[in-house]
Coordinates of C-alpha atoms in Angstrom, one line a residue:
M1259 CA -35.4 -15.4 32.9
P1260 CA -32.7 -17.7 31.3
L1261 CA -33.2 -17.8 27.4
D1262 CA -35.4 -21.1 27.5
A1263 CA -35.5 -23.6 24.6
I1264 CA -38.7 -22.0 23.6
C1265 CA -37.9 -18.5 24.0
L1266 CA -34.6 -19.4 21.9
R1267 CA -36.1 -20.9 19.2
A1268 CA -38.3 -17.8 18.9
V1269 CA -35.0 -15.6 18.8
I1270 CA -33.6 -17.9 16.3
Q1271 CA -36.7 -17.8 13.9
E1272 CA -36.3 -14.1 14.2
V1273 CA -32.5 -14.0 13.8
A1274 CA -32.1 -16.2 10.8
G1275 CA -34.7 -14.2 8.6
Q1276 CA -32.3 -11.2 8.9
V1277 CA -28.9 -12.9 8.6
T1278 CA -29.2 -15.8 6.1
G1279 CA -27.5 -15.0 3.0
A1280 CA -25.3 -12.4 4.6
R1281 CA -21.7 -12.2 4.5
I1282 CA -19.3 -11.9 7.4
E1283 CA -16.9 -8.6 7.3
K1284 CA -15.5 -8.5 10.6
I1285 CA -15.5 -10.5 13.9
Q1286 CA -14.6 -9.2 17.2
Q1287 CA -14.7 -10.2 20.8
P1288 CA -15.4 -7.1 23.2
A1289 CA -15.5 -9.3 26.1
R1290 CA -14.3 -12.6 27.4
D1291 CA -17.4 -14.2 26.5
Q1292 CA -18.9 -11.9 23.6
I1293 CA -18.6 -12.2 19.9
V1294 CA -20.0 -10.1 17.6
L1295 CA -20.4 -10.6 13.7
L1296 CA -20.1 -7.6 11.7
L1297 CA -22.3 -8.5 8.5
R1298 CA -22.5 -6.7 5.2
G1299 CA -25.4 -4.0 5.6
S1300 CA -23.7 -2.8 9.0
R1301 CA -25.9 -5.6 10.9
R1302 CA -24.2 -6.8 13.6
L1303 CA -25.1 -10.4 15.5
L1304 CA -24.2 -10.9 19.3
L1305 CA -23.3 -14.5 20.2
C1306 CA -22.7 -14.1 24.3
A1307 CA -21.6 -17.2 26.2
G1308 CA -21.6 -16.1 29.7
A1309 CA -23.0 -18.2 32.5
N1310 CA -25.5 -15.7 33.6
Q1311 CA -26.5 -14.1 30.1
P1312 CA -25.8 -16.8 27.1
R1313 CA -27.5 -15.5 24.2
L1314 CA -27.8 -14.5 20.4
H1315 CA -29.3 -11.4 19.0
M1316 CA -29.0 -8.7 16.7
T1317 CA -27.7 -5.8 18.6
S1318 CA -27.4 -2.1 17.9
L1319 CA -25.2 -1.2 20.8
L1320 CA -21.4 -0.7 20.1
R1321 CA -18.9 -1.9 22.2
D1322 CA -15.3 -1.3 23.0
N1323 CA -12.9 -3.9 21.8
P1324 CA -9.2 -4.8 23.1
S1325 CA -6.5 -3.5 21.2
Q1326 CA -5.3 -7.0 20.7
P1327 CA -7.7 -9.1 19.4
P1328 CA -8.1 -12.8 22.0
M1329 CA -7.2 -15.9 20.4
F1330 CA -10.2 -17.4 20.0
C1331 CA -11.5 -14.1 18.2
M1332 CA -8.2 -14.7 15.5
L1333 CA -9.5 -18.1 15.3
L1334 CA -12.6 -17.2 14.2
R1335 CA -11.5 -14.7 11.8
K1336 CA -9.4 -17.1 10.3
H1337 CA -11.9 -19.7 9.6
L1338 CA -15.1 -17.6 9.1
S1339 CA -14.1 -13.9 7.6
G1340 CA -15.8 -13.7 4.3
G1341 CA -18.0 -16.6 4.8
K1342 CA -21.7 -16.6 4.0
I1343 CA -24.1 -17.5 6.6
V1344 CA -26.3 -20.3 5.2
S1345 CA -28.6 -21.1 8.3
V1346 CA -29.3 -20.3 12.0
T1347 CA -30.7 -23.3 13.2
Q1348 CA -31.9 -25.2 16.8
P1349 CA -31.5 -29.0 17.1
G1350 CA -34.5 -30.2 19.0
M1351 CA -35.7 -28.4 22.3
E1352 CA -31.7 -27.8 23.2
R1353 CA -31.0 -24.2 24.2
I1354 CA -28.6 -24.3 21.6
A1355 CA -27.8 -22.3 18.2
E1356 CA -25.8 -23.6 15.4
I1357 CA -25.1 -21.1 12.8
T1358 CA -23.9 -22.7 9.6
V1359 CA -21.4 -20.7 6.9
E1360 CA -20.4 -21.3 3.8
V1361 CA -16.2 -20.7 3.9
L1362 CA -13.0 -21.6 1.5
D1363 CA -10.5 -23.2 3.2
E1364 CA -6.7 -22.2 2.8
M1365 CA -6.7 -24.1 -0.5
G1366 CA -9.4 -22.2 -1.8
E1367 CA -11.5 -25.1 -1.6
P1368 CA -15.4 -24.7 -0.4
G1369 CA -16.6 -26.2 2.7
T1370 CA -18.8 -25.2 5.7
C1371 CA -17.9 -24.4 9.4
R1372 CA -20.5 -24.3 12.1
L1373 CA -20.4 -21.9 15.0
I1374 CA -22.5 -23.4 17.7
L1375 CA -23.6 -21.5 20.7
E1376 CA -24.5 -23.9 23.5
A1377 CA -26.9 -21.1 25.9
M1378 CA -27.0 -23.7 28.9
G1379 CA -25.8 -21.4 31.9
R1380 CA -22.8 -22.7 33.9
C1381 CA -22.0 -24.8 30.6
A1382 CA -22.4 -22.1 28.3
N1383 CA -19.6 -22.4 25.2
L1384 CA -19.2 -21.3 21.9
I1385 CA -17.6 -23.8 19.4
L1386 CA -16.1 -23.9 16.2
T1387 CA -16.5 -26.8 13.8
G1388 CA -15.0 -27.7 10.3
T1389 CA -16.8 -29.5 7.5
D1390 CA -16.0 -32.9 9.0
G1391 CA -17.6 -32.1 11.8
R1392 CA -14.8 -32.0 14.4
I1393 CA -14.2 -29.5 16.9
I1394 CA -11.8 -27.0 15.4
D1395 CA -11.3 -25.0 18.8
C1396 CA -14.3 -24.0 21.8
L1397 CA -14.4 -20.7 23.6
R1398 CA -14.1 -23.1 26.9
R1399 CA -12.2 -26.5 26.5
V1400 CA -13.7 -29.3 28.4
D1401 CA -11.6 -32.1 29.0
L1402 CA -11.9 -35.4 30.6
E1403 CA -11.0 -34.0 34.0
S1404 CA -13.9 -31.5 33.6
S1405 CA -16.4 -33.8 32.1
Q1406 CA -16.8 -37.4 32.2
S1407 CA -19.7 -37.8 29.7
R1408 CA -18.9 -35.0 27.4
Q1409 CA -15.3 -33.3 26.0
L1410 CA -15.0 -30.2 24.0
L1411 CA -11.8 -30.3 22.3
P1412 CA -10.0 -29.5 19.2
G1413 CA -9.9 -32.5 16.9
L1414 CA -12.6 -34.5 18.6
Y1415 CA -16.4 -35.0 16.7
Y1416 CA -19.1 -32.3 18.0
H1417 CA -21.9 -34.2 19.6
L1418 CA -25.2 -32.8 21.0
P1419 CA -25.3 -32.8 25.0
P1420 CA -26.7 -35.9 26.4
D1421 CA -30.5 -36.5 26.5
Q1422 CA -32.0 -35.5 30.1
G1423 CA -35.0 -37.8 29.0
K1424 CA -37.5 -34.6 29.0
L1425 CA -40.1 -34.5 26.5
D1426 CA -40.5 -32.2 23.8
P1427 CA -43.8 -30.3 24.7
M1428 CA -44.6 -29.5 21.1
Q1429 CA -45.0 -33.5 20.4
V1430 CA -47.4 -33.4 23.4
D1431 CA -50.9 -32.2 23.1
E1432 CA -53.2 -31.4 25.8
A1433 CA -54.9 -34.8 26.0
A1434 CA -51.4 -36.4 26.5
F1435 CA -50.5 -33.8 29.2
M1436 CA -53.6 -34.8 31.1
E1437 CA -52.6 -38.4 31.3
L1438 CA -48.8 -37.5 32.1
L1439 CA -50.3 -35.5 35.2
D1440 CA -52.5 -38.3 36.2
R1441 CA -49.2 -40.7 36.5
A1442 CA -47.3 -37.5 38.6
G1443 CA -46.9 -37.9 42.3
E1444 CA -49.8 -36.5 44.6
E1445 CA -47.1 -34.4 46.5
A1446 CA -45.3 -33.3 43.3
A1447 CA -45.1 -29.4 43.0
L1448 CA -46.5 -28.7 39.6
D1449 CA -44.0 -25.9 38.8
Q1450 CA -41.2 -28.4 39.6
W1451 CA -43.0 -31.2 37.6
L1452 CA -43.5 -29.4 34.7
L1453 CA -39.5 -28.2 34.6
D1454 CA -38.5 -32.3 35.2
T1455 CA -41.1 -33.3 32.3
F1456 CA -40.8 -31.2 29.6
A1457 CA -37.9 -29.4 27.8
G1458 CA -37.9 -25.9 26.7
F1459 CA -39.5 -24.6 29.9
S1460 CA -38.0 -21.9 32.2
P1461 CA -38.8 -21.7 35.8
L1462 CA -40.7 -18.7 34.8
M1463 CA -43.0 -20.4 32.4
S1464 CA -43.4 -23.2 34.6
R1465 CA -44.7 -20.9 37.6
E1466 CA -46.8 -19.2 34.9
I1467 CA -48.5 -22.1 33.5
V1468 CA -49.5 -23.1 37.5
C1469 CA -50.6 -19.5 38.0
R1470 CA -52.9 -19.5 35.4
A1471 CA -54.7 -22.8 36.5
C1472 CA -54.5 -22.1 40.2
G1473 CA -54.0 -18.4 40.8
V1474 CA -50.4 -19.2 42.5
T1475 CA -47.7 -20.5 41.3
D1476 CA -46.8 -22.9 44.5
R1477 CA -49.5 -25.4 44.1
R1478 CA -49.1 -29.3 44.7
K1479 CA -50.8 -31.7 42.8
C1480 CA -53.2 -33.0 45.9
Q1481 CA -54.0 -29.5 46.6
M1482 CA -56.1 -28.9 42.9
T1483 CA -59.5 -28.9 42.5
K1484 CA -61.4 -30.9 39.4
Q1485 CA -61.6 -27.4 37.7
E1486 CA -57.8 -26.4 38.4
R1487 CA -56.8 -29.7 36.8
E1488 CA -58.8 -28.9 33.9
R1489 CA -57.3 -25.4 33.9
L1490 CA -53.8 -26.4 33.9
G1491 CA -54.2 -28.6 31.1
Q1492 CA -55.7 -25.5 29.4
A1493 CA -52.8 -23.1 30.3
Y1494 CA -50.3 -25.9 29.2
A1495 CA -52.1 -26.1 25.5
L1496 CA -52.3 -22.0 25.6
V1497 CA -48.2 -22.0 26.0
R1498 CA -47.6 -24.9 23.6
D1499 CA -50.0 -24.0 21.0
R1500 CA -48.7 -20.1 20.8
A1501 CA -45.0 -21.6 20.5
V1502 CA -46.5 -24.3 18.0
R1503 CA -48.1 -21.4 15.9
Q1504 CA -44.9 -19.1 16.3
D1505 CA -47.2 -16.5 17.9
Y1506 CA -44.8 -14.9 20.0
A1507 CA -45.0 -11.4 22.1
P1508 CA -41.4 -10.0 23.1
T1509 CA -42.5 -9.0 26.6
L1510 CA -40.1 -7.0 29.1
L1511 CA -40.9 -7.0 32.6
L1512 CA -40.1 -4.1 34.5
R1513 CA -39.6 -3.6 38.1
E1514 CA -39.8 -0.3 39.6
G1515 CA -38.8 1.2 36.2
R1516 CA -36.0 -1.4 35.6
P1517 CA -35.8 -4.5 33.5
G1518 CA -36.2 -7.9 35.8
D1519 CA -37.3 -10.5 33.5
Y1520 CA -38.5 -11.2 29.8
S1521 CA -40.7 -13.8 27.8
Y1522 CA -42.4 -14.7 25.0
M1523 CA -45.5 -14.0 25.8
P1524 CA -47.6 -12.0 28.6
I1525 CA -47.1 -12.7 32.3
E1526 CA -49.5 -12.8 34.8
Q1527 CA -47.8 -14.1 37.9
Y1528 CA -46.5 -10.8 39.2
G1529 CA -49.7 -9.1 39.0
S1530 CA -49.1 -5.5 39.8
A1531 CA -45.6 -5.8 40.9
M1532 CA -44.0 -5.8 37.6
E1533 CA -45.1 -3.8 34.5
Q1534 CA -45.3 -5.5 31.3
K1535 CA -43.7 -3.6 28.0
S1536 CA -44.3 -4.7 24.7
C1537 CA -40.8 -4.7 22.4
G1538 CA -40.7 -4.5 18.8
S1539 CA -38.3 -7.4 18.6
F1540 CA -36.5 -9.8 20.7
S1541 CA -33.1 -8.3 19.5
E1542 CA -34.4 -5.1 21.1
L1543 CA -35.8 -6.7 24.1
L1544 CA -32.4 -8.4 24.8
D1545 CA -30.5 -5.3 24.0
V1546 CA -32.4 -3.6 26.5
F1547 CA -32.4 -6.0 29.1
Y1548 CA -28.6 -7.0 29.1
A1549 CA -27.5 -3.3 28.3
Q1550 CA -28.7 -2.1 31.8
R1551 CA -27.8 -5.5 33.7
E1552 CA -24.0 -5.2 32.1
Q1553 CA -23.8 -1.3 33.1
A1554 CA -25.3 -2.6 36.8
D1555 CA -22.6 -5.3 36.6
R1556 CA -19.7 -2.4 35.6
V1557 CA -20.7 -0.4 38.5
R1558 CA -20.6 -3.3 40.9
Q1559 CA -17.1 -4.0 40.1
R1560 CA -15.8 -0.4 40.3
G1561 CA -17.2 -0.4 43.5
Q1562 CA -15.4 -3.7 44.7
D1563 CA -12.1 -2.0 43.0
L1564 CA -12.2 0.8 45.0
R1565 CA -12.4 -0.9 48.5

């Protein structure tokens, strides 16, 4: 499950409670897409902008670092070392985390920088902005040739990605949901309709809502019974209301003992095909899930190198 906007919302809430007010003592870049902020009190905040694993969370894992820090790491050290984290926030239902840091500039004047993680799959990025909101630099620069609609380059003002026209489920209650469902095309696949209509839902959660209503994940609107239609509204409300109440349950899904997926609530769609394990925190969940994935990637890469 990619870190969808609702799951990211839960992670940010957890992380913010642990890092707000903390000083940044060291900054490391153990891999091209990973930044680790070492905070006072021996805490580590990981930010990853890898296309297949964008995320942020506290980590207990120690990672090897290159002997020569990459340029982006040196830039972050210059601007953020010694700074105090004042907030970790999420703009709307975007898959974006903004870490605001109080810093002193080269002249000793106070200011703020933002380290912004855009956890958006292939477009994942880390962006550092200054007090004036201009981009100081990015992990991946995006020029006009790469994107006609949005450039990410030093000196430009940072703006959020273009709005996709989706609705914020936190603002749509069950009654409004049913009105939207009435307007959906009869041949619409319900899981895809949920994805296209609402911001914040991953494919996993869209299928879960449909499964809880219909018993299967691939139902079309025209195939629903009256009872299934009512249950679809109830299943949507269940997921939405848990997020509104911040009633999260970090859940690791295991297939044959190996991490296969994760969620912010128990998942029913896999039945007995996956074992569910409750985790004490999202940071614990993400550490376990991605540690095994990274290990599998390293083994696979070594195998390719030996060929």
